[in-house]
Coordinates of C-alpha atoms in Angstrom, one line a residue:
Chain A
X169 CA -16.7 -4.0 6.1
X170 CA -13.4 -4.8 4.5
X171 CA -11.6 -7.8 5.9
X172 CA -8.5 -9.8 5.1
X173 CA -8.1 -13.4 6.3
X174 CA -4.9 -15.4 6.5
X175 CA -5.8 -18.9 7.6
X176 CA -2.3 -20.2 8.1
X177 CA -0.7 -18.9 11.3
X178 CA 2.5 -20.8 10.4
X179 CA 4.0 -22.5 7.4
X180 CA 7.3 -24.3 7.0
X181 CA 9.2 -25.3 3.8
X182 CA 12.5 -26.9 3.0
X183 CA 15.1 -24.6 1.5
X184 CA 14.9 -24.5 -2.3
X185 CA 11.3 -25.7 -2.3
X186 CA 8.2 -23.8 -3.2
X187 CA 5.6 -22.6 -0.7
X188 CA 2.2 -20.9 -1.1
X189 CA 0.7 -18.6 1.5
X190 CA -3.1 -18.1 1.4
X191 CA -5.1 -14.9 1.7
X192 CA -8.8 -14.1 1.2
X193 CA -10.4 -10.7 1.4
X194 CA -13.7 -9.1 1.4
X195 CA -14.7 -5.8 -0.1
X196 CA -17.6 -4.3 -2.0
X197 CA -15.4 -1.9 -3.9
X198 CA -14.3 -2.5 -7.5
X199 CA -11.1 -0.6 -7.3
X200 CA -8.5 -1.6 -4.8
X201 CA -5.0 -2.8 -4.3
X202 CA -3.6 -6.0 -2.7
X203 CA -0.2 -6.4 -1.2
X204 CA 2.0 -8.9 0.5
X205 CA 4.4 -7.5 3.0
X206 CA 7.3 -9.3 4.7
X207 CA 8.3 -8.5 8.3
X208 CA 11.6 -10.1 9.4
X209 CA 12.7 -10.1 13.1
X210 CA 14.0 -6.6 12.6
X211 CA 10.3 -5.6 12.4
X212 CA 10.9 -3.5 9.2
X213 CA 7.9 -3.9 7.0
X214 CA 9.0 -4.7 3.5
X215 CA 6.8 -4.7 0.4
X216 CA 7.1 -8.0 -1.4
X217 CA 4.5 -7.7 -4.2
X218 CA 1.4 -5.7 -5.2
X219 CA -1.6 -6.3 -7.4
X220 CA -4.0 -3.8 -8.8
X221 CA -7.5 -5.3 -8.8
X222 CA -8.3 -4.1 -12.3
X223 CA -5.4 -6.0 -13.7
X224 CA -6.2 -9.6 -14.6
X225 CA -2.5 -10.6 -15.0
X226 CA -0.9 -12.0 -11.9
X227 CA 1.9 -10.0 -10.5
X228 CA 5.4 -11.5 -10.3
X229 CA 8.6 -10.2 -8.7
X230 CA 11.6 -12.6 -9.2
X231 CA 10.9 -15.6 -7.0
X232 CA 7.6 -14.2 -5.8
X233 CA 4.3 -14.5 -7.6
X234 CA 0.7 -14.2 -6.8
X235 CA -2.4 -16.1 -7.8
X236 CA -5.1 -13.5 -7.9
X237 CA -8.7 -14.8 -8.2
X238 CA -10.9 -11.7 -8.1
X239 CA -14.2 -13.5 -8.2
X240 CA -13.2 -15.8 -5.4
X241 CA -11.5 -12.8 -3.6
X242 CA -8.4 -14.9 -3.1
X243 CA -4.8 -13.6 -3.3
X244 CA -2.2 -16.2 -2.6
X245 CA 1.6 -15.7 -2.6
X246 CA 3.9 -18.3 -4.1
X247 CA 7.6 -18.3 -3.1
X248 CA 9.8 -20.4 -5.4
X249 CA 13.3 -21.6 -4.5
X250 CA 12.8 -20.7 -0.9
X251 CA 15.9 -19.2 0.8
X252 CA 16.8 -18.8 4.4
X253 CA 16.4 -15.1 4.1
X254 CA 12.7 -15.5 3.3
X255 CA 12.0 -16.5 6.9
X256 CA 9.7 -13.9 8.3
X257 CA 6.1 -13.0 9.1
X258 CA 4.1 -12.4 5.9
X259 CA 1.1 -10.1 5.9
X260 CA -1.5 -9.8 3.3
X261 CA -3.2 -6.4 3.0
X262 CA -5.8 -4.6 1.0
X263 CA -6.0 -0.9 0.2
X264 CA -9.2 0.9 -0.6
X265 CA -10.6 4.3 -1.3
X266 CA -10.6 5.2 2.4
X267 CA -6.8 5.5 2.3
X268 CA -6.1 2.7 4.8
X269 CA -4.5 -0.7 4.6
X270 CA -6.6 -3.6 6.0
X271 CA -4.3 -6.3 7.3
X272 CA -4.5 -10.0 7.7
X273 CA -3.2 -11.7 10.9
X274 CA 0.0 -12.8 9.3
X275 CA 1.7 -16.1 8.5
X276 CA 5.0 -17.1 10.0
X277 CA 7.2 -18.7 7.4
X278 CA 9.9 -21.0 8.6
X279 CA 12.6 -22.2 6.2
X280 CA 14.2 -25.5 7.0
X281 CA 17.9 -25.8 5.9
Chain B
X71 CA 16.9 8.6 -1.6
X72 CA 16.5 8.4 2.2
X73 CA 13.8 6.1 3.5
X74 CA 11.1 6.7 6.0
X75 CA 12.5 7.6 9.4
X76 CA 10.8 7.4 12.7
X77 CA 12.0 8.8 16.0
X78 CA 12.5 7.7 18.6
X79 CA 13.1 4.0 17.9
X80 CA 12.4 2.9 21.5
X81 CA 10.5 4.6 24.3
X82 CA 9.5 3.7 27.8
X83 CA 6.8 5.6 29.5
X84 CA 4.7 5.4 32.6
X85 CA 0.9 5.0 32.7
X86 CA -0.8 8.4 32.6
X87 CA 2.0 10.2 30.7
X88 CA 1.8 11.4 27.2
X89 CA 4.1 10.6 24.2
X90 CA 4.8 12.1 20.8
X91 CA 6.2 10.0 18.0
X92 CA 7.6 11.5 14.8
X93 CA 7.7 10.3 11.2
X94 CA 9.6 11.8 8.3
X95 CA 8.4 10.5 4.9
X96 CA 10.4 9.9 1.8
X97 CA 11.1 13.1 0.0
X98 CA 8.3 14.0 -2.3
X99 CA 5.8 11.8 -0.5
X100 CA 2.7 13.7 0.7
X101 CA 0.7 10.9 2.4
X102 CA 1.6 9.5 5.8
X103 CA -0.3 6.8 7.5
X104 CA 0.1 5.4 11.0
X105 CA -0.4 1.8 12.2
X106 CA -0.3 0.2 15.6
X107 CA 1.0 -3.4 15.8
X108 CA 0.4 -5.5 18.9
X109 CA 0.6 -9.3 19.4
X110 CA -3.1 -9.5 20.3
X111 CA -4.7 -7.1 17.8
X112 CA -2.3 -7.3 15.0
X113 CA -1.9 -4.3 12.7
X114 CA -4.5 -1.6 13.0
X115 CA -4.9 1.6 11.1
X116 CA -4.7 4.8 13.2
X117 CA -4.9 7.7 10.7
X118 CA -3.8 9.0 7.4
X119 CA -2.7 12.5 6.5
X120 CA -2.3 14.2 3.2
X121 CA -1.2 17.8 2.7
X122 CA -1.7 18.5 6.4
X123 CA -5.3 17.2 6.4
X124 CA -6.5 14.0 8.1
X125 CA -8.4 12.1 5.5
X126 CA -9.3 9.0 7.6
X127 CA -9.1 7.8 11.1
X128 CA -9.3 4.3 12.5
X129 CA -11.3 3.1 15.5
X130 CA -9.1 4.4 18.3
X131 CA -10.0 6.6 21.3
X132 CA -9.6 10.3 21.2
X133 CA -6.4 9.9 23.3
X134 CA -4.7 9.2 19.9
X135 CA -4.2 12.2 17.8
X136 CA -1.9 13.2 15.0
X137 CA -0.9 16.0 12.7
X138 CA 1.1 16.7 9.6
X139 CA 3.3 19.6 8.9
X140 CA 3.8 21.6 5.6
X141 CA 7.0 19.5 4.9
X142 CA 4.9 16.3 5.2
X143 CA 6.5 15.2 8.4
X144 CA 4.0 13.8 10.8
X145 CA 3.6 13.4 14.5
X146 CA 1.3 11.2 16.5
X147 CA 0.5 11.9 20.1
X148 CA -1.0 9.6 22.7
X149 CA -2.2 11.2 25.9
X150 CA -2.9 9.5 29.3
X151 CA -1.0 6.4 28.4
X152 CA -2.5 3.0 29.3
X153 CA -0.7 -0.4 29.5
X154 CA -2.5 -1.5 26.4
X155 CA -0.9 1.2 24.4
X156 CA 2.4 -0.8 24.5
X157 CA 3.0 -1.6 20.8
X158 CA 5.1 -1.1 17.7
X159 CA 3.9 2.1 16.0
X160 CA 4.6 2.1 12.3
X161 CA 4.3 4.9 9.8
X162 CA 4.2 4.6 6.1
X163 CA 4.5 7.1 3.3
X164 CA 3.4 7.2 -0.3
X165 CA 3.1 9.7 -3.0
X166 CA -0.6 10.5 -2.6
X167 CA -2.1 7.6 -0.6
X168 CA -5.0 7.1 -3.0
X169 CA -3.3 4.9 -5.5
X170 CA -0.5 3.3 -3.4
X171 CA 1.7 1.9 -6.0
X172 CA 4.4 1.9 -3.4
X173 CA 3.9 2.4 0.3
X174 CA 7.1 2.5 2.3
X175 CA 7.3 1.8 6.0
X176 CA 9.6 3.2 8.6
X177 CA 11.4 1.0 11.1
X178 CA 8.8 1.7 13.8
X179 CA 8.8 3.1 17.3
X180 CA 8.6 0.5 20.0
X181 CA 6.6 2.0 22.9
X182 CA 6.5 0.3 26.3
X183 CA 4.1 1.6 28.9
X184 CA 4.8 0.5 32.5

């Protein structure tokens, strides 16, 4: 069965610092996608970054980057220069050939001013 | 381009009633997925539709059903509501669902069952 695990229920970081959120997953498929989504208090789910499993290069989107370790089935999110607007729940998710997203339990990110 | 819209945004129902939620995908998107989000169970996949066909269904009882229309709009129905059905219901749309380069979510429908 496909699973996604986020072992950090909550993380806090000082504004302008860097924080890394962890995610591990399990799948027997070779072709899949990995995502990080952000859900602020408004509950709107926002795509932060995506990674295609066949790509070795780590994805980056401005201040957000991932460390994708395919053999270890690890997919961590690094947020640089943290801003107050980054405060939210962050969900790691995987997408497979059965058309569904498998979600982690989420990590609550707190930004300290 | 308009985003994914969900109606209604908030809903209060009584146990035993039924409810229908609607999702309009981004124009040109043909895949619509539904997810249930609760504090206890987190985010769980309900079903996915593409071109009016259900391609996959999550592990939910038969009280949960859905459909997709020819314009890609989708509805989900929950019959005989239970207290445990109280949740945020999210729908997401993508071009084809198989290679989700971008999967966009609607704002959700908050269902409260009393």
